[in-house]
Amino acid sequence: MTDTSTAAAGGIPAQNSGEPETKGGFLSRVPGEHSFWLAEWAFPVFVACLAAGIFTGTHLYYVYDTGVFNDVAVASMLKAGMENGSYGAAAAFGAGFLFARIIEGPMVGILDIGGSLQTGVGIGIPAMLLGAGFTAPLQHFWLAVPVGALLGGLIGIAIIVIRRATVNSTGGTSTFGADVMMGAGNSAGRYLGPLVIISAATASLPVGLGSTIGALLFYKWQKPLTGGAIIGAMLAGLFFPIPGK
């Protein structure tokens, strides 16, 4: 005769009882995990909104000489191209940052807004468009908004696709929108260093040590901690990969 009773200790169903088992209870659930704010598909939407505003800010700078979302030194590169017609420096600098951040974001879980969007979408892509003779997106407000949103949406989708093919590829379960955080770039990015180290340490001990060593080396060389922490974590993860969940 099959035992269909429930075990007395903790209310755990007996073997072959047919009752559903409790999977961690309240502590295993993430508050609002099924909401829009933590949905994976919402990430490209957020990036599209940010990129639309940043690209439109560059439109204002192109037309009215104000409104760009960048440091003065970076904006001056685009300004120089607007004055002499040579956009090579701004395009190379901005596009390089954009490409690096698209690769970095899925790997470390932090999308640097300053490098990927403010510099890439705000300076690099406009410089490439202007250098190729496509001035309409930067001349007209009604065109700048959807073009920026489209660029941001594509960047967000690319990051999610890369993350699924790499970090979350081996049977891993998504942590929803928190898979990729958006971090402040430029001068505010220096405060992300300790957060990167903590995040790396929670992933695995070797990756955490690598991130810490990288941050210490960059501190000694008087470089931003965030870069050293990220590079150290990536190098350690190369030799001590994190197994899939």
mmCIF file of C-alpha atoms in Angstrom:
data_model
loop_
_atom_site.group_PDB
_atom_site.id
_atom_site.type_symbol
_atom_site.label_atom_id
_atom_site.label_comp_id
_atom_site.label_asym_id
_atom_site.label_seq_id
_atom_site.Cartn_x
_atom_site.Cartn_y
_atom_site.Cartn_z
ATOM 1 C CA MET A 1 0.000 0.000 0.000
ATOM 2 C CA THR A 2 1.414 3.402 -1.010
ATOM 3 C CA ASP A 3 1.874 5.925 1.820
ATOM 4 C CA THR A 4 -0.066 9.075 0.914
ATOM 5 C CA SER A 5 0.308 10.796 4.269
ATOM 6 C CA THR A 6 2.212 13.959 4.920
ATOM 7 C CA ALA A 7 5.382 13.785 6.997
ATOM 8 C CA ALA A 8 5.019 15.347 10.404
ATOM 9 C CA ALA A 9 8.287 17.303 10.388
ATOM 10 C CA GLY A 10 7.811 20.656 8.682
ATOM 11 C CA GLY A 11 4.768 19.562 6.690
ATOM 12 C CA ILE A 12 6.987 18.084 3.954
ATOM 13 C CA PRO A 13 5.019 15.744 1.684
ATOM 14 C CA ALA A 14 5.987 12.110 2.036
ATOM 15 C CA GLN A 15 7.572 10.356 -0.909
ATOM 16 C CA ASN A 16 5.110 9.536 -3.685
ATOM 17 C CA SER A 17 2.425 11.522 -1.876
ATOM 18 C CA GLY A 18 1.500 13.485 -4.985
ATOM 19 C CA GLU A 19 1.392 16.768 -3.045
ATOM 20 C CA PRO A 20 3.313 19.744 -4.491
ATOM 21 C CA GLU A 21 6.545 20.525 -2.671
ATOM 22 C CA THR A 22 7.242 23.996 -1.342
ATOM 23 C CA LYS A 23 10.112 25.596 -3.277
ATOM 24 C CA GLY A 24 11.798 27.924 -0.875
ATOM 25 C CA GLY A 25 8.732 29.836 0.245
ATOM 26 C CA PHE A 26 8.743 33.601 0.572
ATOM 27 C CA LEU A 27 12.537 33.997 0.637
ATOM 28 C CA SER A 28 12.918 32.375 -2.793
ATOM 29 C CA ARG A 29 10.651 34.908 -4.469
ATOM 30 C CA VAL A 30 11.863 38.253 -5.789
ATOM 31 C CA PRO A 31 9.368 41.056 -5.020
ATOM 32 C CA GLY A 32 7.803 42.230 -8.266
ATOM 33 C CA GLU A 33 9.705 39.694 -10.352
ATOM 34 C CA HIS A 34 6.866 39.471 -12.863
ATOM 35 C CA SER A 35 6.359 43.231 -13.134
ATOM 36 C CA PHE A 36 7.348 45.451 -16.025
ATOM 37 C CA TRP A 37 10.264 46.973 -14.084
ATOM 38 C CA LEU A 38 12.036 43.616 -13.685
ATOM 39 C CA ALA A 39 11.054 42.050 -16.998
ATOM 40 C CA GLU A 40 13.931 41.199 -19.311
ATOM 41 C CA TRP A 41 12.144 42.637 -22.349
ATOM 42 C CA ALA A 42 11.838 45.982 -20.537
ATOM 43 C CA PHE A 43 15.605 46.551 -20.643
ATOM 44 C CA PRO A 44 15.690 47.485 -24.365
ATOM 45 C CA VAL A 45 12.763 49.831 -23.695
ATOM 46 C CA PHE A 46 14.719 51.642 -20.986
ATOM 47 C CA VAL A 47 17.781 51.891 -23.212
ATOM 48 C CA ALA A 48 15.628 53.178 -26.090
ATOM 49 C CA CYS A 49 14.158 55.937 -23.899
ATOM 50 C CA LEU A 50 17.597 57.021 -22.700
ATOM 51 C CA ALA A 51 19.090 56.932 -26.188
ATOM 52 C CA ALA A 52 16.181 58.927 -27.620
ATOM 53 C CA GLY A 53 16.806 61.721 -25.134
ATOM 54 C CA ILE A 54 20.582 61.671 -25.610
ATOM 55 C CA PHE A 55 20.413 61.642 -29.413
ATOM 56 C CA THR A 56 17.870 64.461 -29.329
ATOM 57 C CA GLY A 57 20.200 66.407 -27.043
ATOM 58 C CA THR A 58 22.861 66.119 -29.743
ATOM 59 C CA HIS A 59 20.291 67.427 -32.252
ATOM 60 C CA LEU A 60 19.833 70.487 -30.035
ATOM 61 C CA TYR A 61 23.594 70.943 -29.913
ATOM 62 C CA TYR A 62 23.865 70.615 -33.683
ATOM 63 C CA VAL A 63 21.106 73.153 -34.323
ATOM 64 C CA TYR A 64 21.255 75.491 -31.301
ATOM 65 C CA ASP A 65 24.784 74.875 -29.958
ATOM 66 C CA THR A 66 23.508 73.656 -26.572
ATOM 67 C CA GLY A 67 21.935 70.572 -25.020
ATOM 68 C CA VAL A 68 24.473 67.793 -25.576
ATOM 69 C CA PHE A 69 24.758 65.193 -22.768
ATOM 70 C CA ASN A 70 28.539 64.921 -22.627
ATOM 71 C CA ASP A 71 31.653 66.280 -20.991
ATOM 72 C CA VAL A 72 33.002 69.460 -22.553
ATOM 73 C CA ALA A 73 36.108 67.674 -23.846
ATOM 74 C CA VAL A 74 34.052 65.026 -25.645
ATOM 75 C CA ALA A 75 31.544 67.512 -27.054
ATOM 76 C CA SER A 76 34.419 69.615 -28.381
ATOM 77 C CA MET A 77 35.407 66.742 -30.665
ATOM 78 C CA LEU A 78 32.013 66.875 -32.344
ATOM 79 C CA LYS A 79 32.158 70.671 -32.366
ATOM 80 C CA ALA A 80 35.495 70.549 -34.182
ATOM 81 C CA GLY A 81 33.950 68.333 -36.837
ATOM 82 C CA MET A 82 31.006 70.700 -37.238
ATOM 83 C CA GLU A 83 33.449 73.565 -37.818
ATOM 84 C CA ASN A 84 35.989 71.933 -40.118
ATOM 85 C CA GLY A 85 33.969 69.047 -41.585
ATOM 86 C CA SER A 86 36.287 66.326 -40.236
ATOM 87 C CA TYR A 87 34.352 63.925 -37.987
ATOM 88 C CA GLY A 88 36.941 61.145 -37.893
ATOM 89 C CA ALA A 89 38.165 61.749 -34.348
ATOM 90 C CA ALA A 90 34.679 62.029 -32.834
ATOM 91 C CA ALA A 91 33.408 59.019 -34.779
ATOM 92 C CA ALA A 92 36.347 56.784 -33.830
ATOM 93 C CA PHE A 93 36.304 57.830 -30.178
ATOM 94 C CA GLY A 94 32.538 57.504 -29.733
ATOM 95 C CA ALA A 95 32.114 54.329 -31.759
ATOM 96 C CA GLY A 96 35.015 52.685 -29.919
ATOM 97 C CA PHE A 97 33.378 53.388 -26.572
ATOM 98 C CA LEU A 98 30.038 52.120 -27.835
ATOM 99 C CA PHE A 99 31.454 48.837 -29.131
ATOM 100 C CA ALA A 100 33.430 48.221 -25.935
ATOM 101 C CA ARG A 101 30.417 48.843 -23.706
ATOM 102 C CA ILE A 102 28.124 46.594 -25.770
ATOM 103 C CA ILE A 103 30.610 43.768 -25.232
ATOM 104 C CA GLU A 104 31.283 44.676 -21.594
ATOM 105 C CA GLY A 105 27.659 45.131 -20.506
ATOM 106 C CA PRO A 106 26.511 41.513 -20.949
ATOM 107 C CA MET A 107 29.685 40.147 -19.385
ATOM 108 C CA VAL A 108 29.791 42.177 -16.163
ATOM 109 C CA GLY A 109 26.123 43.093 -15.865
ATOM 110 C CA ILE A 110 26.647 46.871 -15.897
ATOM 111 C CA LEU A 111 25.852 49.077 -18.885
ATOM 112 C CA ASP A 112 27.898 52.251 -18.619
ATOM 113 C CA ILE A 113 25.525 55.033 -19.661
ATOM 114 C CA GLY A 114 28.375 57.502 -20.122
ATOM 115 C CA GLY A 115 30.396 55.313 -22.465
ATOM 116 C CA SER A 116 27.688 53.439 -24.361
ATOM 117 C CA LEU A 117 24.936 56.031 -24.688
ATOM 118 C CA GLN A 118 26.261 59.515 -23.927
ATOM 119 C CA THR A 119 29.507 58.995 -25.839
ATOM 120 C CA GLY A 120 28.449 56.315 -28.329
ATOM 121 C CA VAL A 121 24.921 57.374 -29.227
ATOM 122 C CA GLY A 122 25.448 61.052 -28.399
ATOM 123 C CA ILE A 123 28.771 61.614 -30.179
ATOM 124 C CA GLY A 124 30.025 58.565 -32.079
ATOM 125 C CA ILE A 125 26.956 57.697 -34.156
ATOM 126 C CA PRO A 126 26.054 61.350 -34.922
ATOM 127 C CA ALA A 127 29.644 61.923 -36.055
ATOM 128 C CA MET A 128 29.433 58.909 -38.364
ATOM 129 C CA LEU A 129 26.100 60.093 -39.775
ATOM 130 C CA LEU A 130 27.379 63.614 -40.337
ATOM 131 C CA GLY A 131 30.623 62.321 -41.847
ATOM 132 C CA ALA A 132 28.601 60.212 -44.296
ATOM 133 C CA GLY A 133 26.428 63.175 -45.217
ATOM 134 C CA PHE A 134 23.232 62.110 -43.381
ATOM 135 C CA THR A 135 22.303 65.331 -41.609
ATOM 136 C CA ALA A 136 18.489 64.967 -41.462
ATOM 137 C CA PRO A 137 18.341 63.023 -38.132
ATOM 138 C CA LEU A 138 20.318 65.799 -36.455
ATOM 139 C CA GLN A 139 18.547 68.689 -38.154
ATOM 140 C CA HIS A 140 14.963 67.750 -37.299
ATOM 141 C CA PHE A 141 13.598 67.122 -33.802
ATOM 142 C CA TRP A 142 10.768 64.893 -35.046
ATOM 143 C CA LEU A 143 13.333 62.601 -36.676
ATOM 144 C CA ALA A 144 15.943 62.690 -33.912
ATOM 145 C CA VAL A 145 13.616 61.166 -31.305
ATOM 146 C CA PRO A 146 12.681 57.960 -33.221
ATOM 147 C CA VAL A 147 16.211 57.513 -34.588
ATOM 148 C CA GLY A 148 17.654 57.698 -31.070
ATOM 149 C CA ALA A 149 15.000 55.320 -29.748
ATOM 150 C CA LEU A 150 15.725 52.847 -32.559
ATOM 151 C CA LEU A 151 19.455 52.953 -31.847
ATOM 152 C CA GLY A 152 18.877 52.420 -28.128
ATOM 153 C CA GLY A 153 16.462 49.570 -28.733
ATOM 154 C CA LEU A 154 18.970 47.802 -30.969
ATOM 155 C CA ILE A 155 21.713 48.249 -28.370
ATOM 156 C CA GLY A 156 19.486 46.846 -25.632
ATOM 157 C CA ILE A 157 18.485 43.854 -27.748
ATOM 158 C CA ALA A 158 22.124 43.177 -28.675
ATOM 159 C CA ILE A 159 23.147 43.159 -25.002
ATOM 160 C CA ILE A 160 20.361 40.748 -24.035
ATOM 161 C CA VAL A 161 21.178 38.430 -26.963
ATOM 162 C CA ILE A 162 24.899 38.382 -26.092
ATOM 163 C CA ARG A 163 24.108 37.704 -22.438
ATOM 164 C CA ARG A 164 21.828 34.806 -23.317
ATOM 165 C CA ALA A 165 24.507 33.314 -25.545
ATOM 166 C CA THR A 166 27.249 33.642 -22.919
ATOM 167 C CA VAL A 167 26.556 34.146 -19.211
ATOM 168 C CA ASN A 168 23.060 32.655 -19.228
ATOM 169 C CA SER A 169 23.667 30.002 -21.867
ATOM 170 C CA THR A 170 24.229 26.837 -19.769
ATOM 171 C CA GLY A 171 20.828 26.232 -18.280
ATOM 172 C CA GLY A 172 21.034 29.399 -16.212
ATOM 173 C CA THR A 173 17.862 31.115 -15.066
ATOM 174 C CA SER A 174 17.360 34.799 -15.642
ATOM 175 C CA THR A 175 17.467 37.231 -12.754
ATOM 176 C CA PHE A 176 15.035 39.411 -14.704
ATOM 177 C CA GLY A 177 15.838 43.065 -15.383
ATOM 178 C CA ALA A 178 18.684 42.995 -12.841
ATOM 179 C CA ASP A 179 20.710 40.894 -15.293
ATOM 180 C CA VAL A 180 22.123 44.172 -16.611
ATOM 181 C CA MET A 181 22.237 47.314 -14.511
ATOM 182 C CA MET A 182 22.673 50.803 -15.905
ATOM 183 C CA GLY A 183 25.581 52.586 -14.283
ATOM 184 C CA ALA A 184 26.448 56.258 -14.333
ATOM 185 C CA GLY A 185 29.372 56.935 -16.591
ATOM 186 C CA ASN A 186 31.994 59.633 -16.941
ATOM 187 C CA SER A 187 32.990 61.290 -13.631
ATOM 188 C CA ALA A 188 30.225 59.561 -11.629
ATOM 189 C CA GLY A 189 31.443 56.131 -12.755
ATOM 190 C CA ARG A 190 34.266 56.149 -10.192
ATOM 191 C CA TYR A 191 31.770 55.275 -7.466
ATOM 192 C CA LEU A 192 30.848 51.998 -9.178
ATOM 193 C CA GLY A 193 34.213 50.368 -8.403
ATOM 194 C CA PRO A 194 33.274 48.962 -4.981
ATOM 195 C CA LEU A 195 29.936 47.752 -6.357
ATOM 196 C CA VAL A 196 31.705 45.853 -9.143
ATOM 197 C CA ILE A 197 34.036 44.203 -6.608
ATOM 198 C CA ILE A 198 31.112 43.173 -4.398
ATOM 199 C CA SER A 199 29.197 41.816 -7.390
ATOM 200 C CA ALA A 200 32.244 39.842 -8.554
ATOM 201 C CA ALA A 201 32.817 38.430 -5.072
ATOM 202 C CA THR A 202 29.238 37.192 -4.870
ATOM 203 C CA ALA A 203 29.677 35.435 -8.223
ATOM 204 C CA SER A 204 32.683 33.363 -7.136
ATOM 205 C CA LEU A 205 35.759 33.632 -4.916
ATOM 206 C CA PRO A 206 38.375 33.607 -7.746
ATOM 207 C CA VAL A 207 36.473 36.244 -9.728
ATOM 208 C CA GLY A 208 36.132 38.375 -6.603
ATOM 209 C CA LEU A 209 39.872 38.114 -5.902
ATOM 210 C CA GLY A 210 40.659 38.980 -9.499
ATOM 211 C CA SER A 211 38.416 42.017 -9.332
ATOM 212 C CA THR A 212 40.019 43.148 -6.064
ATOM 213 C CA ILE A 213 43.564 42.726 -7.411
ATOM 214 C CA GLY A 214 42.655 44.623 -10.575
ATOM 215 C CA ALA A 215 41.185 47.483 -8.549
ATOM 216 C CA LEU A 216 44.283 47.635 -6.332
ATOM 217 C CA LEU A 217 46.596 47.779 -9.346
ATOM 218 C CA PHE A 218 44.562 50.536 -10.951
ATOM 219 C CA TYR A 219 44.554 52.439 -7.653
ATOM 220 C CA LYS A 220 48.335 52.167 -7.513
ATOM 221 C CA TRP A 221 48.565 53.417 -11.102
ATOM 222 C CA GLN A 222 46.155 56.261 -10.266
ATOM 223 C CA LYS A 223 43.529 54.962 -12.696
ATOM 224 C CA PRO A 224 39.755 54.575 -12.119
ATOM 225 C CA LEU A 225 38.994 51.619 -9.843
ATOM 226 C CA THR A 226 36.006 50.549 -11.927
ATOM 227 C CA GLY A 227 38.118 49.677 -14.961
ATOM 228 C CA GLY A 228 40.583 47.627 -12.916
ATOM 229 C CA ALA A 229 37.795 45.793 -11.086
ATOM 230 C CA ILE A 230 36.064 44.882 -14.345
ATOM 231 C CA ILE A 231 39.227 43.796 -16.150
ATOM 232 C CA GLY A 232 40.410 41.792 -13.120
ATOM 233 C CA ALA A 233 37.059 40.023 -12.853
ATOM 234 C CA MET A 234 37.027 39.181 -16.569
ATOM 235 C CA LEU A 235 40.574 37.803 -16.504
ATOM 236 C CA ALA A 236 39.868 35.707 -13.423
ATOM 237 C CA GLY A 237 36.646 34.444 -14.973
ATOM 238 C CA LEU A 238 38.625 33.376 -18.033
ATOM 239 C CA PHE A 239 40.747 30.967 -15.962
ATOM 240 C CA PHE A 240 38.110 30.146 -13.356
ATOM 241 C CA PRO A 241 34.807 30.120 -15.263
ATOM 242 C CA ILE A 242 31.582 30.274 -13.319
ATOM 243 C CA PRO A 243 29.556 27.082 -13.874
ATOM 244 C CA GLY A 244 26.047 27.453 -15.210
ATOM 245 C CA LYS A 245 23.204 27.314 -12.735
#
